[in-house]
Coordinates of N, CA and C in Angstrom, one line a residue:
Chain N
D214 N -20.6 1.9 26.0 CA -20.1 0.8 25.2 C -18.6 1.1 24.9
G215 N -17.8 0.0 25.1 CA -16.4 0.2 24.8 C -16.1 0.1 23.3
G216 N -15.1 1.0 22.9 CA -14.8 1.0 21.4 C -13.8 2.0 21.1
I217 N -13.6 2.1 19.8 CA -12.7 3.1 19.2 C -13.5 4.1 18.4
T218 N -13.2 5.4 18.7 CA -13.9 6.4 18.0 C -13.0 7.3 17.2
Q219 N -13.3 7.3 15.9 CA -12.5 8.2 15.0 C -13.3 9.3 14.5
S220 N -12.7 10.5 14.5 CA -13.4 11.7 14.0 C -12.4 12.6 13.2
P221 N -12.9 13.3 12.3 CA -14.2 13.3 11.7 C -14.4 12.0 10.8
K222 N -15.5 11.8 10.3 CA -15.7 10.7 9.4 C -15.2 11.0 8.0
Y223 N -15.4 12.3 7.6 CA -14.9 12.8 6.3 C -14.1 14.1 6.6
L224 N -13.0 14.3 5.8 CA -12.1 15.4 6.0 C -11.6 15.8 4.7
F225 N -11.5 17.2 4.5 CA -11.0 17.7 3.3 C -9.8 18.6 3.6
R226 N -8.7 18.4 2.8 CA -7.5 19.1 3.0 C -7.2 20.0 1.9
K227 N -6.8 21.3 2.2 CA -6.4 22.2 1.1 C -4.9 22.0 0.9
E228 N -4.4 22.4 -0.2 CA -2.9 22.4 -0.5 C -2.2 23.1 0.6
G229 N -1.1 22.5 1.1 CA -0.2 23.2 2.1 C -0.8 23.2 3.5
Q230 N -1.9 22.5 3.7 CA -2.5 22.5 5.0 C -2.2 21.2 5.8
N231 N -1.9 21.3 7.1 CA -1.9 20.2 8.0 C -3.3 19.9 8.5
V232 N -3.6 18.6 8.6 CA -4.9 18.2 9.2 C -4.6 17.1 10.2
T233 N -5.5 17.1 11.3 CA -5.3 16.1 12.3 C -6.5 15.2 12.4
L234 N -6.3 13.9 12.5 CA -7.4 12.9 12.6 C -7.3 12.4 14.0
S235 N -8.5 12.4 14.6 CA -8.6 12.0 16.0 C -8.9 10.5 16.2
C236 N -8.3 9.9 17.2 CA -8.6 8.5 17.5 C -8.6 8.4 19.0
E237 N -9.8 7.9 19.6 CA -9.9 7.8 21.0 C -10.5 6.3 21.3
Q238 N -9.9 5.7 22.4 CA -10.4 4.4 22.7 C -10.7 4.3 24.2
N239 N -11.7 3.5 24.6 CA -12.0 3.3 26.0 C -12.0 1.8 26.3
L240 N -11.1 1.1 25.6 CA -11.0 -0.3 25.8 C -9.8 -0.7 26.8
N241 N -9.2 0.4 27.3 CA -8.0 0.2 28.1 C -6.9 -0.6 27.5
H242 N -6.8 -0.4 26.2 CA -5.7 -1.0 25.4 C -4.4 -0.2 25.5
D243 N -3.3 -0.9 25.6 CA -2.0 -0.2 25.6 C -1.6 0.3 24.2
A244 N -1.8 -0.6 23.2 CA -1.3 -0.4 21.9 C -2.3 0.3 21.0
M245 N -1.8 1.2 20.2 CA -2.7 1.9 19.2 C -1.9 2.0 17.9
Y246 N -2.7 2.0 16.8 CA -2.1 1.9 15.4 C -2.8 2.8 14.5
W247 N -2.1 3.3 13.5 CA -2.7 4.0 12.4 C -2.3 3.3 11.1
Y248 N -3.4 3.1 10.2 CA -3.2 2.5 8.9 C -3.8 3.4 7.9
R249 N -3.2 3.2 6.7 CA -3.8 3.9 5.5 C -4.3 2.8 4.5
Q250 N -5.4 3.0 3.9 CA -5.9 2.0 2.9 C -6.3 2.8 1.7
D251 N -5.7 2.5 0.6 CA -6.0 3.0 -0.7 C -7.0 2.1 -1.4
P252 N -7.8 2.6 -2.4 CA -8.8 1.8 -3.0 C -8.2 0.5 -3.6
G253 N -8.9 -0.6 -3.2 CA -8.5 -1.9 -3.7 C -7.2 -2.5 -3.1
Q254 N -6.7 -1.8 -2.0 CA -5.5 -2.2 -1.4 C -5.7 -2.7 0.0
G255 N -4.6 -3.3 0.5 CA -4.6 -3.7 1.9 C -4.3 -2.6 2.8
L256 N -4.1 -2.9 4.1 CA -3.8 -1.8 5.0 C -2.3 -1.7 5.2
R257 N -1.8 -0.4 5.2 CA -0.4 -0.2 5.3 C -0.2 0.6 6.6
L258 N 0.8 0.2 7.4 CA 1.0 0.8 8.8 C 1.7 2.1 8.7
I259 N 1.2 3.1 9.3 CA 1.8 4.4 9.3 C 2.6 4.6 10.6
Y260 N 2.0 4.5 11.7 CA 2.7 4.6 13.0 C 2.0 3.7 14.0
Y261 N 2.7 3.3 15.1 CA 2.1 2.5 16.1 C 2.8 2.9 17.4
S262 N 2.0 2.7 18.5 CA 2.5 3.0 19.9 C 2.0 1.9 20.8
Q263 N 3.0 1.5 21.6 CA 2.7 0.4 22.5 C 2.6 0.9 24.0
I264 N 2.9 2.1 24.2 CA 2.9 2.7 25.5 C 2.8 4.2 25.4
V265 N 2.3 4.8 26.4 CA 2.2 6.3 26.4 C 3.5 6.9 26.3
N266 N 3.6 8.0 25.5 CA 4.8 8.8 25.3 C 5.9 8.0 24.5
D267 N 5.5 7.0 23.8 CA 6.4 6.3 22.9 C 5.7 5.8 21.6
F268 N 6.3 5.9 20.5 CA 5.7 5.5 19.3 C 6.8 5.1 18.2
Q269 N 6.4 4.3 17.3 CA 7.4 3.9 16.3 C 6.8 4.1 14.9
K270 N 7.7 4.4 13.9 CA 7.3 4.5 12.5 C 6.9 3.1 12.0
G271 N 5.9 3.2 11.2 CA 5.5 2.0 10.4 C 6.2 2.0 9.1
D272 N 5.5 1.4 8.1 CA 6.1 1.3 6.7 C 6.0 2.5 5.9
I273 N 5.1 3.4 6.2 CA 4.8 4.6 5.3 C 4.7 5.9 6.2
A274 N 5.6 6.1 7.1 CA 5.5 7.2 8.0 C 5.8 8.6 7.4
E275 N 6.4 8.7 6.3 CA 6.8 10.0 5.7 C 5.6 10.8 5.5
G276 N 5.6 12.1 6.0 CA 4.5 13.0 5.7 C 3.5 12.9 6.8
Y277 N 3.7 12.1 7.8 CA 2.7 12.0 8.9 C 3.4 12.2 10.3
S278 N 2.7 12.6 11.3 CA 3.2 12.7 12.6 C 2.1 12.2 13.6
V279 N 2.6 11.8 14.8 CA 1.6 11.3 15.8 C 2.1 11.8 17.2
S280 N 1.2 11.7 18.2 CA 1.6 11.9 19.6 C 0.8 10.9 20.4
R281 N 1.4 10.6 21.6 CA 0.6 9.6 22.5 C 0.8 10.2 23.9
E282 N 0.1 11.2 24.2 CA 0.2 11.8 25.5 C -0.7 11.2 26.5
K283 N -1.7 10.5 26.1 CA -2.7 9.8 26.9 C -2.9 8.4 26.4
K284 N -3.2 7.5 27.3 CA -3.4 6.1 26.9 C -4.6 6.0 25.9
E285 N -5.6 6.8 26.1 CA -6.8 6.7 25.3 C -6.7 7.4 23.9
S286 N -5.7 8.2 23.7 CA -5.7 9.0 22.5 C -4.5 8.9 21.7
F287 N -4.7 8.8 20.3 CA -3.5 8.7 19.4 C -3.8 9.4 18.2
P288 N -3.7 10.8 18.2 CA -4.0 11.5 17.0 C -3.0 11.5 15.9
L289 N -3.4 11.5 14.7 CA -2.5 11.5 13.5 C -2.6 12.8 12.8
T290 N -1.5 13.4 12.5 CA -1.4 14.6 11.7 C -0.9 14.3 10.3
V291 N -1.7 14.7 9.3 CA -1.2 14.5 7.9 C -0.7 15.9 7.5
T292 N 0.6 15.9 7.3 CA 1.3 17.2 7.0 C 1.3 17.5 5.6
S293 N 1.6 18.8 5.2 CA 1.7 19.2 3.8 C 2.8 18.4 3.1
A294 N 3.7 17.8 3.8 CA 4.7 17.0 3.1 C 4.2 15.7 2.5
Q295 N 3.0 15.3 2.9 CA 2.4 14.1 2.4 C 1.6 14.5 1.1
K296 N 2.2 14.2 0.0 CA 1.8 14.8 -1.3 C 0.5 14.0 -1.9
N297 N 0.3 12.8 -1.4 CA -0.9 12.1 -1.9 C -1.7 11.6 -0.7
P298 N -2.4 12.5 0.0 CA -3.0 12.1 1.3 C -4.4 11.4 1.1
T299 N -4.9 11.5 -0.1 CA -6.3 10.9 -0.3 C -6.3 9.4 0.0
A300 N -7.1 9.0 1.0 CA -7.1 7.6 1.4 C -8.1 7.5 2.6
F301 N -8.3 6.2 2.9 CA -9.2 5.8 4.1 C -8.2 5.6 5.2
Y302 N -8.3 6.3 6.3 CA -7.4 6.2 7.5 C -8.1 5.4 8.6
L303 N -7.4 4.4 9.1 CA -8.0 3.5 10.1 C -7.1 3.5 11.3
C304 N -7.8 3.7 12.5 CA -7.1 3.6 13.8 C -7.5 2.2 14.4
A305 N -6.6 1.6 15.1 CA -6.8 0.3 15.7 C -6.2 0.3 17.1
S306 N -6.6 -0.6 17.9 CA -6.0 -0.8 19.2 C -5.9 -2.2 19.6
S307 N -5.1 -2.6 20.6 CA -5.0 -4.0 21.0 C -4.3 -4.0 22.4
I308 N -4.4 -5.1 23.1 CA -3.6 -5.3 24.3 C -2.2 -5.7 23.8
T309 N -1.3 -5.6 24.8 CA 0.1 -6.0 24.5 C 0.6 -7.1 25.4
G310 N 1.8 -7.6 25.3 CA 2.3 -8.5 26.2 C 2.1 -10.0 25.8
T311 N 1.5 -10.2 24.6 CA 1.2 -11.5 24.1 C 1.1 -11.4 22.6
E312 N 1.5 -12.6 22.0 CA 1.3 -12.6 20.5 C -0.1 -12.8 20.1
Y313 N -1.0 -13.1 21.1 CA -2.4 -13.4 20.7 C -3.2 -12.1 20.9
Q314 N -2.9 -11.2 20.1 CA -3.5 -9.9 20.3 C -4.2 -9.3 19.0
P315 N -5.4 -9.7 18.8 CA -6.1 -9.1 17.7 C -6.3 -7.6 17.8
Q316 N -6.2 -7.0 16.7 CA -6.5 -5.5 16.7 C -7.9 -5.3 16.3
H317 N -8.5 -4.3 17.0 CA -9.9 -3.9 16.7 C -9.8 -2.4 16.2
F318 N -10.7 -2.2 15.2 CA -10.7 -1.0 14.4 C -11.8 0.0 14.7
G319 N -11.5 1.3 14.5 CA -12.5 2.3 14.5 C -13.2 2.3 13.1
D320 N -14.1 3.2 13.0 CA -14.9 3.3 11.7 C -14.2 4.0 10.6
G321 N -13.0 4.6 10.9 CA -12.2 5.2 9.8 C -12.6 6.7 9.5
T322 N -11.6 7.3 8.9 CA -11.8 8.7 8.4 C -11.4 8.7 6.9
R323 N -12.2 9.3 6.1 CA -11.9 9.4 4.7 C -11.3 10.8 4.4
L324 N -10.1 10.9 3.9 CA -9.5 12.2 3.7 C -9.4 12.4 2.2
S325 N -9.7 13.6 1.8 CA -9.6 14.0 0.4 C -9.0 15.3 0.2
I326 N -8.4 15.6 -0.9 CA -7.8 16.9 -1.2 C -8.8 17.8 -1.9
L327 N -8.9 19.0 -1.5 CA -9.8 20.0 -2.2 C -9.2 20.5 -3.4
Chain J
Q98 N 9.1 -10.7 -2.9 CA 8.0 -11.4 -2.4 C 7.2 -10.6 -1.3
K99 N 5.9 -10.5 -1.5 CA 5.1 -9.8 -0.5 C 5.1 -10.7 0.8
E100 N 5.0 -10.0 1.9 CA 5.0 -10.7 3.2 C 3.8 -11.5 3.4
V101 N 2.6 -11.0 3.0 CA 1.4 -11.8 3.1 C 0.7 -11.7 1.7
E102 N 0.4 -12.8 1.1 CA -0.2 -12.8 -0.2 C -1.6 -13.4 -0.2
Q103 N -2.4 -12.8 -1.0 CA -3.8 -13.3 -1.2 C -4.2 -13.0 -2.6
N104 N -5.0 -13.9 -3.2 CA -5.5 -13.7 -4.5 C -6.6 -12.6 -4.4
S105 N -6.5 -11.6 -5.2 CA -7.5 -10.5 -5.1 C -8.9 -10.8 -5.5
G106 N -9.1 -11.9 -6.3 CA -10.4 -12.3 -6.7 C -10.9 -11.4 -7.8
P107 N -12.2 -11.3 -8.0 CA -13.2 -11.8 -7.0 C -13.4 -13.3 -7.1
L108 N -13.7 -13.9 -6.0 CA -14.1 -15.3 -5.9 C -15.6 -15.3 -5.8
S109 N -16.2 -15.9 -6.8 CA -17.6 -16.0 -7.0 C -18.2 -17.4 -6.6
V110 N -19.1 -17.5 -5.7 CA -19.7 -18.7 -5.3 C -21.2 -18.6 -5.2
P111 N -22.0 -19.6 -5.5 CA -23.4 -19.5 -5.3 C -23.8 -19.6 -3.9
E112 N -25.0 -19.1 -3.6 CA -25.5 -19.2 -2.2 C -25.6 -20.7 -1.8
G113 N -25.1 -20.9 -0.5 CA -25.2 -22.3 0.0 C -23.9 -23.1 -0.2
A114 N -23.0 -22.6 -1.1 CA -21.7 -23.3 -1.3 C -20.7 -23.0 -0.3
I115 N -19.6 -23.7 -0.4 CA -18.4 -23.4 0.5 C -17.5 -22.5 -0.2
A116 N -17.1 -21.4 0.5 CA -16.1 -20.4 -0.1 C -14.8 -20.7 0.6
S117 N -13.7 -20.8 -0.2 CA -12.4 -21.1 0.3 C -11.5 -20.0 0.0
L118 N -10.9 -19.3 1.0 CA -10.1 -18.2 0.9 C -8.7 -18.5 1.4
N119 N -7.7 -18.2 0.6 CA -6.3 -18.6 0.9 C -5.4 -17.5 1.1
C120 N -4.3 -17.8 1.9 CA -3.3 -16.8 2.3 C -2.0 -17.5 2.5
T121 N -0.9 -16.9 2.0 CA 0.4 -17.4 2.3 C 1.2 -16.3 2.9
Y122 N 2.2 -16.7 3.7 CA 3.0 -15.7 4.3 C 4.5 -16.1 4.3
S123 N 5.4 -15.1 4.4 CA 6.8 -15.3 4.2 C 7.6 -15.4 5.5
D124 N 7.1 -14.9 6.6 CA 7.9 -14.9 7.9 C 7.6 -16.2 8.6
R125 N 8.6 -17.1 8.5 CA 8.4 -18.5 9.0 C 8.2 -18.4 10.6
G126 N 8.7 -17.4 11.2 CA 8.5 -17.3 12.7 C 7.2 -16.8 13.1
S127 N 6.3 -16.4 12.2 CA 5.0 -15.9 12.6 C 4.2 -16.9 13.4
Q128 N 3.5 -16.4 14.4 CA 2.8 -17.3 15.3 C 1.3 -17.1 15.4
S129 N 0.8 -16.0 14.9 CA -0.6 -15.6 15.1 C -1.2 -15.2 13.7
F130 N -2.4 -15.6 13.5 CA -3.0 -15.4 12.2 C -4.4 -15.0 12.3
F131 N -4.8 -13.9 11.6 CA -6.1 -13.3 11.8 C -6.9 -13.2 10.5
W132 N -8.2 -13.4 10.5 CA -9.0 -13.1 9.3 C -10.0 -11.9 9.7
Y133 N -10.0 -10.9 8.8 CA -10.9 -9.8 9.0 C -11.8 -9.7 7.8
R134 N -13.0 -9.3 8.0 CA -14.0 -9.1 6.9 C -14.2 -7.6 6.8
Q135 N -14.2 -7.1 5.6 CA -14.4 -5.7 5.3 C -15.4 -5.5 4.3
Y136 N -16.6 -4.9 4.7 CA -17.6 -4.5 3.7 C -17.2 -3.2 3.0
S137 N -17.7 -3.0 1.8 CA -17.3 -1.9 1.0 C -17.6 -0.6 1.8
G138 N -16.6 0.2 1.9 CA -16.7 1.5 2.6 C -16.7 1.5 4.1
K139 N -16.5 0.3 4.7 CA -16.5 0.1 6.1 C -15.1 -0.3 6.6
S140 N -14.9 -0.3 7.9 CA -13.7 -0.7 8.5 C -13.6 -2.3 8.7
P141 N -12.4 -2.8 8.8 CA -12.3 -4.3 9.0 C -12.9 -4.7 10.3
E142 N -13.5 -5.9 10.4 CA -14.0 -6.5 11.6 C -13.4 -7.9 11.7
L143 N -12.9 -8.2 12.9 CA -12.3 -9.5 13.2 C -13.3 -10.6 13.1
I144 N -13.0 -11.7 12.4 CA -14.0 -12.8 12.4 C -13.3 -14.1 12.9
M145 N -12.0 -14.3 12.7 CA -11.4 -15.5 13.2 C -9.9 -15.3 13.5
F146 N -9.4 -16.0 14.4 CA -7.9 -16.0 14.6 C -7.5 -17.5 14.9
I147 N -6.3 -17.8 14.6 CA -5.7 -19.1 14.8 C -4.3 -19.1 15.1
Y148 N -3.8 -19.9 16.0 CA -2.4 -19.9 16.4 C -1.8 -21.3 16.2
S149 N -2.6 -22.3 16.3 CA -2.0 -23.7 16.2 C -2.3 -24.3 14.9
N150 N -1.4 -25.2 14.4 CA -1.6 -26.0 13.2 C -2.9 -26.7 13.3
G151 N -3.6 -26.8 12.2 CA -4.9 -27.6 12.2 C -6.1 -26.7 11.9
D152 N -7.2 -27.1 12.3 CA -8.5 -26.4 12.0 C -9.0 -25.8 13.3
K153 N -9.7 -24.6 13.1 CA -10.4 -24.0 14.2 C -11.8 -23.6 13.6
E154 N -12.8 -24.0 14.3 CA -14.2 -23.8 13.7 C -14.9 -22.8 14.6
D155 N -15.7 -21.9 14.0 CA -16.6 -21.0 14.7 C -17.8 -20.7 13.9
G156 N -18.9 -21.5 14.2 CA -20.1 -21.3 13.4 C -19.8 -21.8 12.0
R157 N -20.1 -20.9 11.0 CA -20.0 -21.3 9.6 C -18.5 -21.1 9.1
F158 N -17.7 -20.6 10.0 CA -16.3 -20.3 9.6 C -15.3 -21.3 10.1
T159 N -14.4 -21.7 9.3 CA -13.3 -22.6 9.7 C -12.0 -22.0 9.2
A160 N -11.1 -21.8 10.2 CA -9.7 -21.3 9.8 C -8.8 -22.5 9.8
Q161 N -7.9 -22.6 8.8 CA -7.0 -23.7 8.7 C -5.6 -23.2 8.7
L162 N -4.7 -23.8 9.4 CA -3.3 -23.3 9.5 C -2.3 -24.4 9.2
N163 N -1.3 -24.2 8.4 CA -0.3 -25.1 8.1 C 1.0 -24.3 8.1
K164 N 1.7 -24.3 9.3 CA 2.9 -23.5 9.5 C 4.1 -24.0 8.6
A165 N 4.1 -25.3 8.4 CA 5.2 -25.9 7.6 C 5.1 -25.4 6.1
S166 N 3.9 -25.2 5.6 CA 3.7 -24.7 4.3 C 3.5 -23.2 4.3
Q167 N 3.5 -22.6 5.4 CA 3.3 -21.2 5.6 C 2.0 -20.7 4.8
Y168 N 0.9 -21.4 5.3 CA -0.4 -21.3 4.6 C -1.5 -21.2 5.6
V169 N -2.4 -20.3 5.4 CA -3.6 -20.2 6.2 C -4.8 -20.0 5.4
S170 N -5.9 -20.6 5.7 CA -7.1 -20.4 4.9 C -8.3 -20.2 5.7
L171 N -9.3 -19.7 5.1 CA -10.6 -19.5 5.7 C -11.7 -20.2 4.9
L172 N -12.5 -21.1 5.5 CA -13.6 -21.7 4.8 C -14.9 -21.1 5.3
I173 N -15.8 -20.8 4.4 CA -17.1 -20.3 4.8 C -18.1 -21.3 4.3
R174 N -18.8 -22.0 5.2 CA -19.8 -22.9 4.8 C -21.1 -22.3 4.6
D175 N -22.0 -22.9 3.8 CA -23.3 -22.3 3.6 C -23.3 -20.8 3.3
S176 N -22.5 -20.4 2.3 CA -22.3 -19.0 2.0 C -23.6 -18.3 1.8
Q177 N -23.7 -17.1 2.3 CA -24.8 -16.2 2.1 C -24.5 -14.9 1.4
P178 N -25.4 -14.3 0.7 CA -25.1 -13.1 0.0 C -24.5 -12.0 1.0
S179 N -24.9 -12.1 2.2 CA -24.4 -11.1 3.2 C -22.9 -11.4 3.5
D180 N -22.4 -12.5 3.1 CA -20.9 -12.8 3.2 C -20.1 -12.1 2.2
S181 N -20.8 -11.5 1.2 CA -20.0 -10.8 0.1 C -19.3 -9.6 0.7
A182 N -18.0 -9.6 0.6 CA -17.1 -8.6 1.3 C -15.7 -8.9 0.8
T183 N -14.8 -8.1 1.3 CA -13.4 -8.4 1.1 C -12.8 -9.0 2.4
Y184 N -12.1 -10.1 2.3 CA -11.5 -10.8 3.4 C -10.0 -10.6 3.5
L185 N -9.6 -10.0 4.6 CA -8.2 -9.7 4.8 C -7.5 -10.7 5.7
C186 N -6.4 -11.2 5.2 CA -5.6 -12.1 6.1 C -4.5 -11.2 6.7
A187 N -4.3 -11.4 8.0 CA -3.3 -10.6 8.7 C -2.4 -11.6 9.6
V188 N -1.1 -11.3 9.6 CA -0.1 -12.1 10.2 C 0.7 -11.3 11.2
M189 N 0.8 -11.8 12.5 CA 1.6 -11.1 13.5 C 3.0 -11.4 13.2
N190 N 3.9 -10.4 13.1 CA 5.2 -10.6 12.7 C 6.0 -11.1 13.9
T191 N 7.2 -11.7 13.7 CA 8.0 -12.2 14.7 C 8.4 -11.0 15.6
G192 N 8.3 -11.2 16.9 CA 8.5 -10.0 17.8 C 7.2 -9.4 18.3
F193 N 6.1 -9.8 17.7 CA 4.8 -9.5 18.3 C 4.5 -8.0 18.3
Q194 N 5.0 -7.3 17.4 CA 4.8 -5.9 17.5 C 3.7 -5.3 16.5
K195 N 3.6 -6.0 15.4 CA 2.7 -5.4 14.4 C 2.1 -6.5 13.5
L196 N 0.9 -6.2 13.0 CA 0.2 -7.1 12.1 C 0.6 -6.7 10.7
V197 N 0.8 -7.7 9.8 CA 1.0 -7.4 8.4 C -0.2 -7.9 7.6
F198 N -0.8 -7.1 6.8 CA -2.0 -7.4 6.1 C -1.8 -7.8 4.7
G199 N -2.5 -8.8 4.2 CA -2.6 -9.0 2.8 C -3.5 -8.0 2.1
T200 N -3.6 -8.0 0.8 CA -4.4 -7.0 0.1 C -5.9 -7.4 0.1
G201 N -6.2 -8.6 0.5 CA -7.6 -9.0 0.6 C -8.1 -9.8 -0.6
T202 N -9.0 -10.6 -0.4 CA -9.8 -11.4 -1.4 C -11.2 -10.9 -1.4
R203 N -11.7 -10.5 -2.6 CA -13.1 -10.1 -2.7 C -14.0 -11.3 -2.9
L204 N -14.9 -11.5 -2.1 CA -15.9 -12.7 -2.2 C -17.2 -12.2 -2.6
L205 N -17.8 -12.8 -3.7 CA -19.1 -12.5 -4.1 C -20.0 -13.7 -4.0
V206 N -21.1 -13.6 -3.3 CA -22.0 -14.8 -3.1 C -23.3 -14.4 -3.8
S207 N -23.6 -15.2 -4.8 CA -24.8 -14.9 -5.6 C -26.0 -15.7 -5.2
P208 N -27.2 -15.0 -5.1 CA -28.4 -15.7 -4.6 C -28.8 -16.8 -5.6

């Protein structure tokens, strides 16, 4: 089945620790996105990538880093510089080249601080 | 002014009624509009998209777009308790690079 796989489903971070969230897709989509959702809030864009080896900062990139070495994979690292990392993290992907491009989401990763 | 605005709700409707969810946006150049449904604790799922002024129907769902008024809405006919969720409006920004999401409207359908 084609889809977007995020892992782990739950993740705990200790103070001063970097953690990496995995996102893999087999939809052959060029574009991938990372969002953060806080309770009762909408989605805020962290980073996005429209092509391999290229990515752009979204609205809340501080304290996060990404890489896009393969079309299928777009991992997100939450660094120790992100002082309030507790949130629901969502990865999405879409085709590019047209404005008619709905994004499809993985099941998300819940990150909490220990 | 927020780029995409939605009433947070909750919007409460009885089973079988029509639920009307509204969204306004600030980028006049926006061309694509999406509605996602998000159940509590789950990820958003796409339910409708619309690009042209007017109405677009898909089963019990109708999306309505008025670009002149910068307004998009979602109607849910014959609402069911299983429709109880948060509905997110998303707008593709000018330049087609990213979606901007509203904060969502929580819908409660009572049996």
